PDB file of C-alpha atoms in Angstrom:
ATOM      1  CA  UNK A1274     -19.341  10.380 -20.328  1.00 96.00           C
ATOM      2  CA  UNK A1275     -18.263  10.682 -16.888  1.00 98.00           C
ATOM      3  CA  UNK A1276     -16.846   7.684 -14.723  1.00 98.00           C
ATOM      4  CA  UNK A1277     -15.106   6.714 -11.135  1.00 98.00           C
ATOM      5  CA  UNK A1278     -12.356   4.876 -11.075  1.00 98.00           C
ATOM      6  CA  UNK A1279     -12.245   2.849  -7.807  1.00 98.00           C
ATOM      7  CA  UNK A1280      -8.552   2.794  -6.947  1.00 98.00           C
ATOM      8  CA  UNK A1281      -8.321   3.189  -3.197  1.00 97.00           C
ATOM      9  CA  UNK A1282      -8.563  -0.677  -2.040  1.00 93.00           C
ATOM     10  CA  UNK A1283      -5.362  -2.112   0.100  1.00 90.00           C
ATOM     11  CA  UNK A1284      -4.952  -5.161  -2.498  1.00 84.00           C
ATOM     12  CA  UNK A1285      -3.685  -7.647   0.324  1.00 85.00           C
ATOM     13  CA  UNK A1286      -4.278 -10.439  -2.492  1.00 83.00           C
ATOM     14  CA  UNK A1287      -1.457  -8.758  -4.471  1.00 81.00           C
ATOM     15  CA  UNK A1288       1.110  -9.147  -2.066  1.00 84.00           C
ATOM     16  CA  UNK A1289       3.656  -8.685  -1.812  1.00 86.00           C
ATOM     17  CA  UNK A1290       3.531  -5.811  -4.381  1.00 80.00           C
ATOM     18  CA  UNK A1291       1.188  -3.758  -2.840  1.00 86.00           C
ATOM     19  CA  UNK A1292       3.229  -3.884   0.563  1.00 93.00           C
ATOM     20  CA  UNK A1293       5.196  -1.249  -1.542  1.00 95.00           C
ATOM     21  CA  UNK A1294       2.549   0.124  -4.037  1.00 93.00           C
ATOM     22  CA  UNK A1295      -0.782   0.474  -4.714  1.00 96.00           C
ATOM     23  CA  UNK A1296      -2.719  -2.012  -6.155  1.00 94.00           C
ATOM     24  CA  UNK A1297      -4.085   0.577  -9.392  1.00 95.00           C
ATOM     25  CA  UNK A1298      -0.545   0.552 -10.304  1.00 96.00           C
ATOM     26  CA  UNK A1299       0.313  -3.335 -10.453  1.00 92.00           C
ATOM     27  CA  UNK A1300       1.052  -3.546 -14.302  1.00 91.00           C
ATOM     28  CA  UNK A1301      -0.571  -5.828 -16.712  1.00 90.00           C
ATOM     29  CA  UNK A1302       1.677  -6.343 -19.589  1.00 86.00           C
ATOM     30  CA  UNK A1303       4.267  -3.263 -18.402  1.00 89.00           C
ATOM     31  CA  UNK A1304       1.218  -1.049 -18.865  1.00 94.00           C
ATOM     32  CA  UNK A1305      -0.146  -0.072 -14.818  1.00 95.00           C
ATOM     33  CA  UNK A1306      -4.226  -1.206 -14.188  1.00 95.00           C
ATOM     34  CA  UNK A1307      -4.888   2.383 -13.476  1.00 97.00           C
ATOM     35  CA  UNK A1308      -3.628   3.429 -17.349  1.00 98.00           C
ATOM     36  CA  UNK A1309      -5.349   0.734 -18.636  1.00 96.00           C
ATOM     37  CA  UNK A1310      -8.879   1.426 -17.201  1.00 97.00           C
ATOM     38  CA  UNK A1311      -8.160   4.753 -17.966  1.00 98.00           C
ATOM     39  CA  UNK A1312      -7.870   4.907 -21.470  1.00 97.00           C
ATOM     40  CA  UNK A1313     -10.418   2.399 -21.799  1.00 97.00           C
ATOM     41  CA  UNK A1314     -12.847   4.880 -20.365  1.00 98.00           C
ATOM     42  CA  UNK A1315     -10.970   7.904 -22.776  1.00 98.00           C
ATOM     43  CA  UNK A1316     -11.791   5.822 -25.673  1.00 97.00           C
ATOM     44  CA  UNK A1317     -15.215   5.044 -25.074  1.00 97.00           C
ATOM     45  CA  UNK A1318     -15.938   8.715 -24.971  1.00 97.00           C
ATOM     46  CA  UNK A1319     -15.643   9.574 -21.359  1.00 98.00           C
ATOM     47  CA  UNK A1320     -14.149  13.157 -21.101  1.00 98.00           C
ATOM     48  CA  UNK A1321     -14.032  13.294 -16.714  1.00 98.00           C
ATOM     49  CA  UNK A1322     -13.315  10.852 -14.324  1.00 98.00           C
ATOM     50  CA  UNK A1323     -12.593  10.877 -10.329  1.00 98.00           C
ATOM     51  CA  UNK A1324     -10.294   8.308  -9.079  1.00 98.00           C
ATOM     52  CA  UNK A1325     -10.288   7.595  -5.381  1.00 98.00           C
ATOM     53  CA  UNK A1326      -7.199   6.805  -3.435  1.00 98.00           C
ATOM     54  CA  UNK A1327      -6.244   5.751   0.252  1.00 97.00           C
ATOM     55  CA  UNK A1328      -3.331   3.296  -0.123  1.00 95.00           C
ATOM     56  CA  UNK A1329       0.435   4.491  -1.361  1.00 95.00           C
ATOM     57  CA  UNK A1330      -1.870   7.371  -2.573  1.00 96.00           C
ATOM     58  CA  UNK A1331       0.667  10.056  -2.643  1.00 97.00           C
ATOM     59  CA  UNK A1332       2.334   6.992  -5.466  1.00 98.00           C
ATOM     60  CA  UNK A1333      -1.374   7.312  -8.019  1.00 98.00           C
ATOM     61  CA  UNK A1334      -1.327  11.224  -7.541  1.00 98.00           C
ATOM     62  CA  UNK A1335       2.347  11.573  -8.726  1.00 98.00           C
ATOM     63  CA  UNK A1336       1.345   8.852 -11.400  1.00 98.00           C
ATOM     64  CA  UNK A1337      -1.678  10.769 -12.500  1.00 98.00           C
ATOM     65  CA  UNK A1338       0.656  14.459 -12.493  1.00 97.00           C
ATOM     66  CA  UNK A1339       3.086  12.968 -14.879  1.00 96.00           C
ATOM     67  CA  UNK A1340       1.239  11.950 -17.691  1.00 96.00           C
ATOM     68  CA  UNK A1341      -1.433  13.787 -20.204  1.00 96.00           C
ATOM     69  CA  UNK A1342      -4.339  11.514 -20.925  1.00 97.00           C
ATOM     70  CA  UNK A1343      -6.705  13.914 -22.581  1.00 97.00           C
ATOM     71  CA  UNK A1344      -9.486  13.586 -20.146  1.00 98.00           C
ATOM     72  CA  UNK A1345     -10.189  15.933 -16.724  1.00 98.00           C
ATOM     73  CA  UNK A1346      -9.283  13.734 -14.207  1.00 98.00           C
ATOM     74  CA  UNK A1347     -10.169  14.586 -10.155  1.00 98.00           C
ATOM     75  CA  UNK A1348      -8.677  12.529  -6.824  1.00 98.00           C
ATOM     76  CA  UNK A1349     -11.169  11.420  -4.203  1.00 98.00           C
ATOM     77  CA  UNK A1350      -8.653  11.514  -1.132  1.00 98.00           C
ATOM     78  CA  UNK A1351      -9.641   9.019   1.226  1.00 98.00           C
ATOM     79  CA  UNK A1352      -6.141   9.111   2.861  1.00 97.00           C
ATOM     80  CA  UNK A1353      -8.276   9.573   6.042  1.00 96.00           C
ATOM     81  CA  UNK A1354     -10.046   6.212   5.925  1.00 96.00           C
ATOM     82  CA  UNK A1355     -11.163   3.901   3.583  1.00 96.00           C
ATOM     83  CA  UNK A1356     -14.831   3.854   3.187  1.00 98.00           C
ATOM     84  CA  UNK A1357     -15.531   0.765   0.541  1.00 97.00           C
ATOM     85  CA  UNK A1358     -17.207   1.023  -3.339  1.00 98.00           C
ATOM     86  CA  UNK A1359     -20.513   2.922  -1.344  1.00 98.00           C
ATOM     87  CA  UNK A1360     -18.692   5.168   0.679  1.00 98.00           C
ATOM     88  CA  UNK A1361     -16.588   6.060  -1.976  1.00 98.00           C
ATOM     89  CA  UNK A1362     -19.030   7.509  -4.467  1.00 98.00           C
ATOM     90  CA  UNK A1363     -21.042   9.494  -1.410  1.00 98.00           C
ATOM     91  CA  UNK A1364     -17.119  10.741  -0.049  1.00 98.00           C
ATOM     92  CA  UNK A1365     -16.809  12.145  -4.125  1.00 98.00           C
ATOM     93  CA  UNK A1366     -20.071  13.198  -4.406  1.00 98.00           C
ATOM     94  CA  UNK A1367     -18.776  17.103  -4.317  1.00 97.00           C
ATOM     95  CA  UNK A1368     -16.836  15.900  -7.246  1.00 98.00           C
ATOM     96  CA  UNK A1369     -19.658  13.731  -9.016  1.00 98.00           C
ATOM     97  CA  UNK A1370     -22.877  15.661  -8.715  1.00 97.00           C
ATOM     98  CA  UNK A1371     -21.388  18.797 -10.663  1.00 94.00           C
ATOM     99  CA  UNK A1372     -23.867  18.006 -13.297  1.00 96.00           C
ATOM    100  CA  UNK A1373     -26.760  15.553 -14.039  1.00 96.00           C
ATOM    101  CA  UNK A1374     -25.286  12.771 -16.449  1.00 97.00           C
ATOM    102  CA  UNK A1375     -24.740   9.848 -15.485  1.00 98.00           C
ATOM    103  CA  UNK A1376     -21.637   8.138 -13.524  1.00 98.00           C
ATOM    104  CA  UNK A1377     -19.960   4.599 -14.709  1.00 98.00           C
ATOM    105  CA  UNK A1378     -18.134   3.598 -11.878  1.00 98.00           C
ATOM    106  CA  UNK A1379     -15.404   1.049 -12.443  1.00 98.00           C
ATOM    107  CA  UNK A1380     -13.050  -1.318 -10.280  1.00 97.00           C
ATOM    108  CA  UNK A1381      -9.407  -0.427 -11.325  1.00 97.00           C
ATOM    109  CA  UNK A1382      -8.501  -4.356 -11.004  1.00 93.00           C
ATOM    110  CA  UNK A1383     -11.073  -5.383 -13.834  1.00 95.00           C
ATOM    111  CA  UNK A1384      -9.689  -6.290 -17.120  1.00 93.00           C
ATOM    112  CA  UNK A1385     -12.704  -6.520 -20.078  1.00 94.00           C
ATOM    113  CA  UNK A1386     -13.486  -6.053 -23.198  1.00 94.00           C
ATOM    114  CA  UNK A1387     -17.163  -4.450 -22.085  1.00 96.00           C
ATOM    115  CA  UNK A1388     -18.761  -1.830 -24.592  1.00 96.00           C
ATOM    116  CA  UNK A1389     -18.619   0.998 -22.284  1.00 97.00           C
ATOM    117  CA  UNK A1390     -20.006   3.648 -24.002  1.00 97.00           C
ATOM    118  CA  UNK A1391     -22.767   1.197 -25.530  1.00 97.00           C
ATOM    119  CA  UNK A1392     -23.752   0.197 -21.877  1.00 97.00           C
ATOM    120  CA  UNK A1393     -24.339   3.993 -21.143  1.00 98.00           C
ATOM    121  CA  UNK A1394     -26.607   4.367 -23.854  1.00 97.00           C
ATOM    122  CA  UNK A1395     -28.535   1.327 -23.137  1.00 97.00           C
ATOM    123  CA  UNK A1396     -28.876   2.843 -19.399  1.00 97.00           C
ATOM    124  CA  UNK A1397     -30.210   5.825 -20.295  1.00 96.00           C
ATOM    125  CA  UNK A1398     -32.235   4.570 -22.543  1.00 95.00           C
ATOM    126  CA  UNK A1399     -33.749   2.286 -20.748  1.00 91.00           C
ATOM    127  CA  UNK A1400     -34.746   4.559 -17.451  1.00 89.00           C
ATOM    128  CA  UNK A1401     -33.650   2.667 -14.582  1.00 94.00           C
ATOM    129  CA  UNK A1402     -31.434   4.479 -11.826  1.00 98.00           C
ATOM    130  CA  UNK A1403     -29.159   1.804 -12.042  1.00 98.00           C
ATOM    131  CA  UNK A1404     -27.190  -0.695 -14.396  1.00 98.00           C
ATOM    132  CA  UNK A1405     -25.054  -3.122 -13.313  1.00 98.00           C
ATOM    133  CA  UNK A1406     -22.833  -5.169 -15.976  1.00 98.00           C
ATOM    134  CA  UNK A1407     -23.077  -9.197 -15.324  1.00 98.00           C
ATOM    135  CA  UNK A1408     -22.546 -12.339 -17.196  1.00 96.00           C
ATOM    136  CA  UNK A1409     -22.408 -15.948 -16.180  1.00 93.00           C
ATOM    137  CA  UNK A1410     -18.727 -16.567 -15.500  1.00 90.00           C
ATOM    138  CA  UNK A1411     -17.835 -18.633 -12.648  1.00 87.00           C
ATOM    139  CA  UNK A1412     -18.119 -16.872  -9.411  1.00 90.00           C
ATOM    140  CA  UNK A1413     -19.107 -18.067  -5.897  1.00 92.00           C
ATOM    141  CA  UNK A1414     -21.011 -14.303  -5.101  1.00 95.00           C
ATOM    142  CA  UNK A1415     -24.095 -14.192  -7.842  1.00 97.00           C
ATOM    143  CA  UNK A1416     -26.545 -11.224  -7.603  1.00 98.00           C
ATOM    144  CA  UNK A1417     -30.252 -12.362  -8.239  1.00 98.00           C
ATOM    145  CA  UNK A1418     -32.263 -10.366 -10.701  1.00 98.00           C
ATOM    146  CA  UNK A1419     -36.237 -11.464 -11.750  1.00 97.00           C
ATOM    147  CA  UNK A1420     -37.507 -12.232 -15.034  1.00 96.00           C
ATOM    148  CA  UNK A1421     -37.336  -8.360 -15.757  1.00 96.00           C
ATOM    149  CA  UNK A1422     -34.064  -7.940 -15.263  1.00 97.00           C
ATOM    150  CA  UNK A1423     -34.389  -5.752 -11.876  1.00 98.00           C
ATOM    151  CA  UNK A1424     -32.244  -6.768  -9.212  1.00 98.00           C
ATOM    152  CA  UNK A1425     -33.952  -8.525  -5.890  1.00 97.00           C
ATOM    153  CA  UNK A1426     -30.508 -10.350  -3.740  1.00 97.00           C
ATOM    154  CA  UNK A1427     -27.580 -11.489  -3.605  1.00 97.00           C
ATOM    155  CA  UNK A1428     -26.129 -14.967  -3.225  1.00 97.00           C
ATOM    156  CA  UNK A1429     -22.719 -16.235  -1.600  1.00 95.00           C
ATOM    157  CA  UNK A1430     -23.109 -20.043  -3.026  1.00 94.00           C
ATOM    158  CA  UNK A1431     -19.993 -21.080  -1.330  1.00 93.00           C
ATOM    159  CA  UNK A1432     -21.683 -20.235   2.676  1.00 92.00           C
ATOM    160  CA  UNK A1433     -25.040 -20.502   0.900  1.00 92.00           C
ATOM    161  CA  UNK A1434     -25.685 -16.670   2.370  1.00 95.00           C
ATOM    162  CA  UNK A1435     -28.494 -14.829   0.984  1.00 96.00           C
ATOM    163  CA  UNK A1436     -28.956 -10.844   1.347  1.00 95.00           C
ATOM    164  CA  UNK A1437     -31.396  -9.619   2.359  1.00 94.00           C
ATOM    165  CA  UNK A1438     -31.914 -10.965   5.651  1.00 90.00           C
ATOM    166  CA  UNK A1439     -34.949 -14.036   3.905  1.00 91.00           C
ATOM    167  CA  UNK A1440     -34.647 -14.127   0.578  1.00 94.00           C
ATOM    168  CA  UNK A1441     -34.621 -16.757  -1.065  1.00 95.00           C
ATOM    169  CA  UNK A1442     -34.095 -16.458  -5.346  1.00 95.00           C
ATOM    170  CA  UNK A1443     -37.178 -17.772  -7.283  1.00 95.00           C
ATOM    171  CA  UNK A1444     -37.460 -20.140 -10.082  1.00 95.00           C
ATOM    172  CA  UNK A1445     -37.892 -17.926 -12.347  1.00 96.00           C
ATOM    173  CA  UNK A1446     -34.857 -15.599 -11.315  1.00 97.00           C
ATOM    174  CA  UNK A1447     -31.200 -15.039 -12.859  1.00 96.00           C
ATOM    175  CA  UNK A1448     -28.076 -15.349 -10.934  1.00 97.00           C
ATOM    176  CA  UNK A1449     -25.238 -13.573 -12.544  1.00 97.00           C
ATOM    177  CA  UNK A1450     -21.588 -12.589 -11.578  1.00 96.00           C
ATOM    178  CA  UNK A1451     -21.280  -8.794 -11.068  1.00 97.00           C
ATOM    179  CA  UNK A1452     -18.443  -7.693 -13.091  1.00 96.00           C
ATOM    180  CA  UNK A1453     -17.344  -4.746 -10.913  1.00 97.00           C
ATOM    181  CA  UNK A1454     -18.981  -1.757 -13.541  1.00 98.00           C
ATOM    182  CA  UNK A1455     -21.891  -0.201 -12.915  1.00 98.00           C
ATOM    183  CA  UNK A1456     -24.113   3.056 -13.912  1.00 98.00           C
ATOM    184  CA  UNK A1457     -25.570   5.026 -11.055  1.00 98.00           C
ATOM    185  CA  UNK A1458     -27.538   8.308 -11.540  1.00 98.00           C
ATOM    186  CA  UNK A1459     -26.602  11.041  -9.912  1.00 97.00           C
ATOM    187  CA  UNK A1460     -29.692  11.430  -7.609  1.00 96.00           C
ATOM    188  CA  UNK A1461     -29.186   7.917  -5.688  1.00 98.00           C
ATOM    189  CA  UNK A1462     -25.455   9.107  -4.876  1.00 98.00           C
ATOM    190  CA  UNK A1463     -27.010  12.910  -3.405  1.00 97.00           C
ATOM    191  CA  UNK A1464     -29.629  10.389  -1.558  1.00 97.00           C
ATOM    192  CA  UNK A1465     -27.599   7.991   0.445  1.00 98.00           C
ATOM    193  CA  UNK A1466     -27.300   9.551   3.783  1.00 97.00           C
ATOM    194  CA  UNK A1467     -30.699  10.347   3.203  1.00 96.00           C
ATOM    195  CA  UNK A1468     -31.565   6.837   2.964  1.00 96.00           C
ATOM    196  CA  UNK A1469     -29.735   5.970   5.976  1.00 96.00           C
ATOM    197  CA  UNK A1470     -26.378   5.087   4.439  1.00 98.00           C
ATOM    198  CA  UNK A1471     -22.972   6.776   5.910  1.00 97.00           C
ATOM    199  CA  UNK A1472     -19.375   6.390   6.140  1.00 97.00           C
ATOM    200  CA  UNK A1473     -18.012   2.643   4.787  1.00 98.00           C
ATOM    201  CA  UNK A1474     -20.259   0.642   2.976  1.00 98.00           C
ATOM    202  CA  UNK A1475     -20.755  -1.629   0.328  1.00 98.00           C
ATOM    203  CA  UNK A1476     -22.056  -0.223  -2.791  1.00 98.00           C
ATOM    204  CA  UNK A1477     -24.139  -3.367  -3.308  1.00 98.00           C
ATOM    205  CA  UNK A1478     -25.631  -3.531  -0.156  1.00 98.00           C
ATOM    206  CA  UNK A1479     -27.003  -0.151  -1.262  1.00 98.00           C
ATOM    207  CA  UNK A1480     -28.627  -1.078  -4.032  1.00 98.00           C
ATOM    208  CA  UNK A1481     -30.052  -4.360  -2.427  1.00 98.00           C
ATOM    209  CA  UNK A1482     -31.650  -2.046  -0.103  1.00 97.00           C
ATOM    210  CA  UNK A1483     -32.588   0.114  -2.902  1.00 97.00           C
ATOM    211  CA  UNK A1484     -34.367  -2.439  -4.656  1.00 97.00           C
ATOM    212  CA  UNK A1485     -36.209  -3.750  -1.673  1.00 95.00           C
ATOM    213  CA  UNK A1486     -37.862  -0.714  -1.544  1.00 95.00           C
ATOM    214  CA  UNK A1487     -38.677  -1.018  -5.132  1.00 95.00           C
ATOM    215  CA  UNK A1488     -36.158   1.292  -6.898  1.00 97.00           C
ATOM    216  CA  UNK A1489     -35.285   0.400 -10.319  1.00 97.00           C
ATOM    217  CA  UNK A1490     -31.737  -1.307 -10.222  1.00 98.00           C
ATOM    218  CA  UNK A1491     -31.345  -3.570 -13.200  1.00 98.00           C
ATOM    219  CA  UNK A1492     -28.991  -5.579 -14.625  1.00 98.00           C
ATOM    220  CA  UNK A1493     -27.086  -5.782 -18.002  1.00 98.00           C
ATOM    221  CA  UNK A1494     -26.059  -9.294 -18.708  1.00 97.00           C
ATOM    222  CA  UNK A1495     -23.608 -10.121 -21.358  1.00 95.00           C
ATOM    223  CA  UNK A1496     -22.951 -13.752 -21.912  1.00 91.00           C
ATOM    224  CA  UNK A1497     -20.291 -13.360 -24.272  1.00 89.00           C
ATOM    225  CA  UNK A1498     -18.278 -10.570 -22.170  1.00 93.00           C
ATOM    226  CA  UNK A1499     -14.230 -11.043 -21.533  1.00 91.00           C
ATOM    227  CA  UNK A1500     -13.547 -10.012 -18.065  1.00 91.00           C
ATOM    228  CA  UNK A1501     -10.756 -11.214 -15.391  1.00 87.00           C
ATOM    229  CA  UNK A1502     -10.039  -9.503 -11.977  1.00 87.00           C
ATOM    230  CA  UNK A1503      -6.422  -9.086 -11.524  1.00 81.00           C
ATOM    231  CA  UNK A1504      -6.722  -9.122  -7.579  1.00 69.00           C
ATOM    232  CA  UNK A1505      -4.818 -11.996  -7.095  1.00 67.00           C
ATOM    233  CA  UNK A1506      -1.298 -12.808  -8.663  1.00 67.00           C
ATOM    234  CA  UNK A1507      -3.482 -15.872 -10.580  1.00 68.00           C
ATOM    235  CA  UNK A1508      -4.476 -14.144 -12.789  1.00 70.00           C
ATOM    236  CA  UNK A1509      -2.380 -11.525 -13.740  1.00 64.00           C
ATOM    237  CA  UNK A1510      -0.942 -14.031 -15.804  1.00 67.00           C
ATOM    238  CA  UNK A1511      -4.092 -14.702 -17.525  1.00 70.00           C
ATOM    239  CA  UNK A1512      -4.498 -11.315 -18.110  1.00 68.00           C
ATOM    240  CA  UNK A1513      -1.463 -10.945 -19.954  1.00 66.00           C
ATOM    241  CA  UNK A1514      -2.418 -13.222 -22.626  1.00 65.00           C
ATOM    242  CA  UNK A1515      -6.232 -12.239 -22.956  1.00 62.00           C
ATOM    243  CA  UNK A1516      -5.181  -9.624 -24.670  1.00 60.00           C
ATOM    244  CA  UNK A1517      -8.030  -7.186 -24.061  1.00 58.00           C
TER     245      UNK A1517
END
């Protein structure tokens, strides 16, 4: 497999730790995010991953230098400017498109016990150009998905904002938390600027617009999934004794 590792955000929520580090290296029982996500990938059969960096970057690249962990790994620099979880993947495109499989792209502050490597083979068997791994933990951002699993909005309950600009989530539609993991093929990534998407954006708003022009972005919901975002010094704690 190949995979992203999305490691360039500022963490303010972490402060004041990331005031001196980055936020990939905050460590979860001694062991940093960044080695955690990364053998988690390495296990579930990835063999290359990117990992994009902007804050303390200079910190992950000497981190990443000093230890072997049997996969290729490649930095996105985006010392430059910070260009969000869309921006990121079109900045590394040079790095991503080198062949045709597909790319899991994951948040270095997620902690789960998701099937990795069984979610790639459920993406590419099931065709769409792209999966993105939800469940129905509590969260006040839900995306919207239709009986078919295929994504149509987004939801902030807490403002009771809607994206896109109208829509309003049927009936018969799914809200589910997005877990920060996702499977993109390769062509959407070469496409963005095409499709009128530059410089830093959201990754979701991308496939929002995506789907409203009837691309195939679908969802794979997993009631039973494990998954805490270490973000915030709340839950680091947590994560500690989830023990995933």
């Amino acid at each position: 497999m190949k995979a992203m590792i999305l490691a360039a955000g500022l963490g303010t929520r972490l402060r004041p730790w990331t005031l001196t580090h980055p936020k990939a290296l905050v460590p979860v029982g001694g062991v940093p995010m960044l080695e955690r996500v990364i053998c988690r990938l390495r296990d579930n059969g990835t063999d290359y991953i990117v990992v994009n960096v902007h804050h303390f970057a200079e910190q992950i690249i000497d981190f990443l230098a000093g230890h072997d962990f049997g996969v290729e790994i490649a930095i996105s620099d985006e010392r430059e400017a910070l260009l969000d979880t869309g921006g990121a993947l079109l900045h590394a495109a040079p790095l991503l498109l080198r062949d045709s499989r597909p790319v899991l792209v994951h948040n270095v502050d997620i902690l789960s016990d998701a099937p990795l490597q069984q979610l790639m083979a459920e993406h590419e068997a099931g065709g769409g150009e792209a999966t993105l791994l939800t469940s129905h933990r509590d969260s006040s951002r839900r995306l919207v998905f239709d009986a078919a699993g295929r994504l149509r909005g987004w939801h902030n309950l807490s403002a009771d904002q809607w994206k896109p600009e109208g829509f309003r989530a049927a009936a018969t539609d799914s809200q589910e938390a997005f877990s920060g993991i996702h499977i993109i093929k390769p062509g959407l990534i070469a496409s963005m600027e095409a499709d009128g998407f530059s410089g830093s954006f959201s990754v979701i708003d991308y496939y929002l617009a995506l789907a409203k022009r009837g691309h195939d972005i679908r969802h794979n919901c997993r009631p039973e999934l494990r998954l805490l975002d270490i973000g915030k010094p709340a839950t680091l704690a947590q994560a500690e004794a989830l023990g995933i």
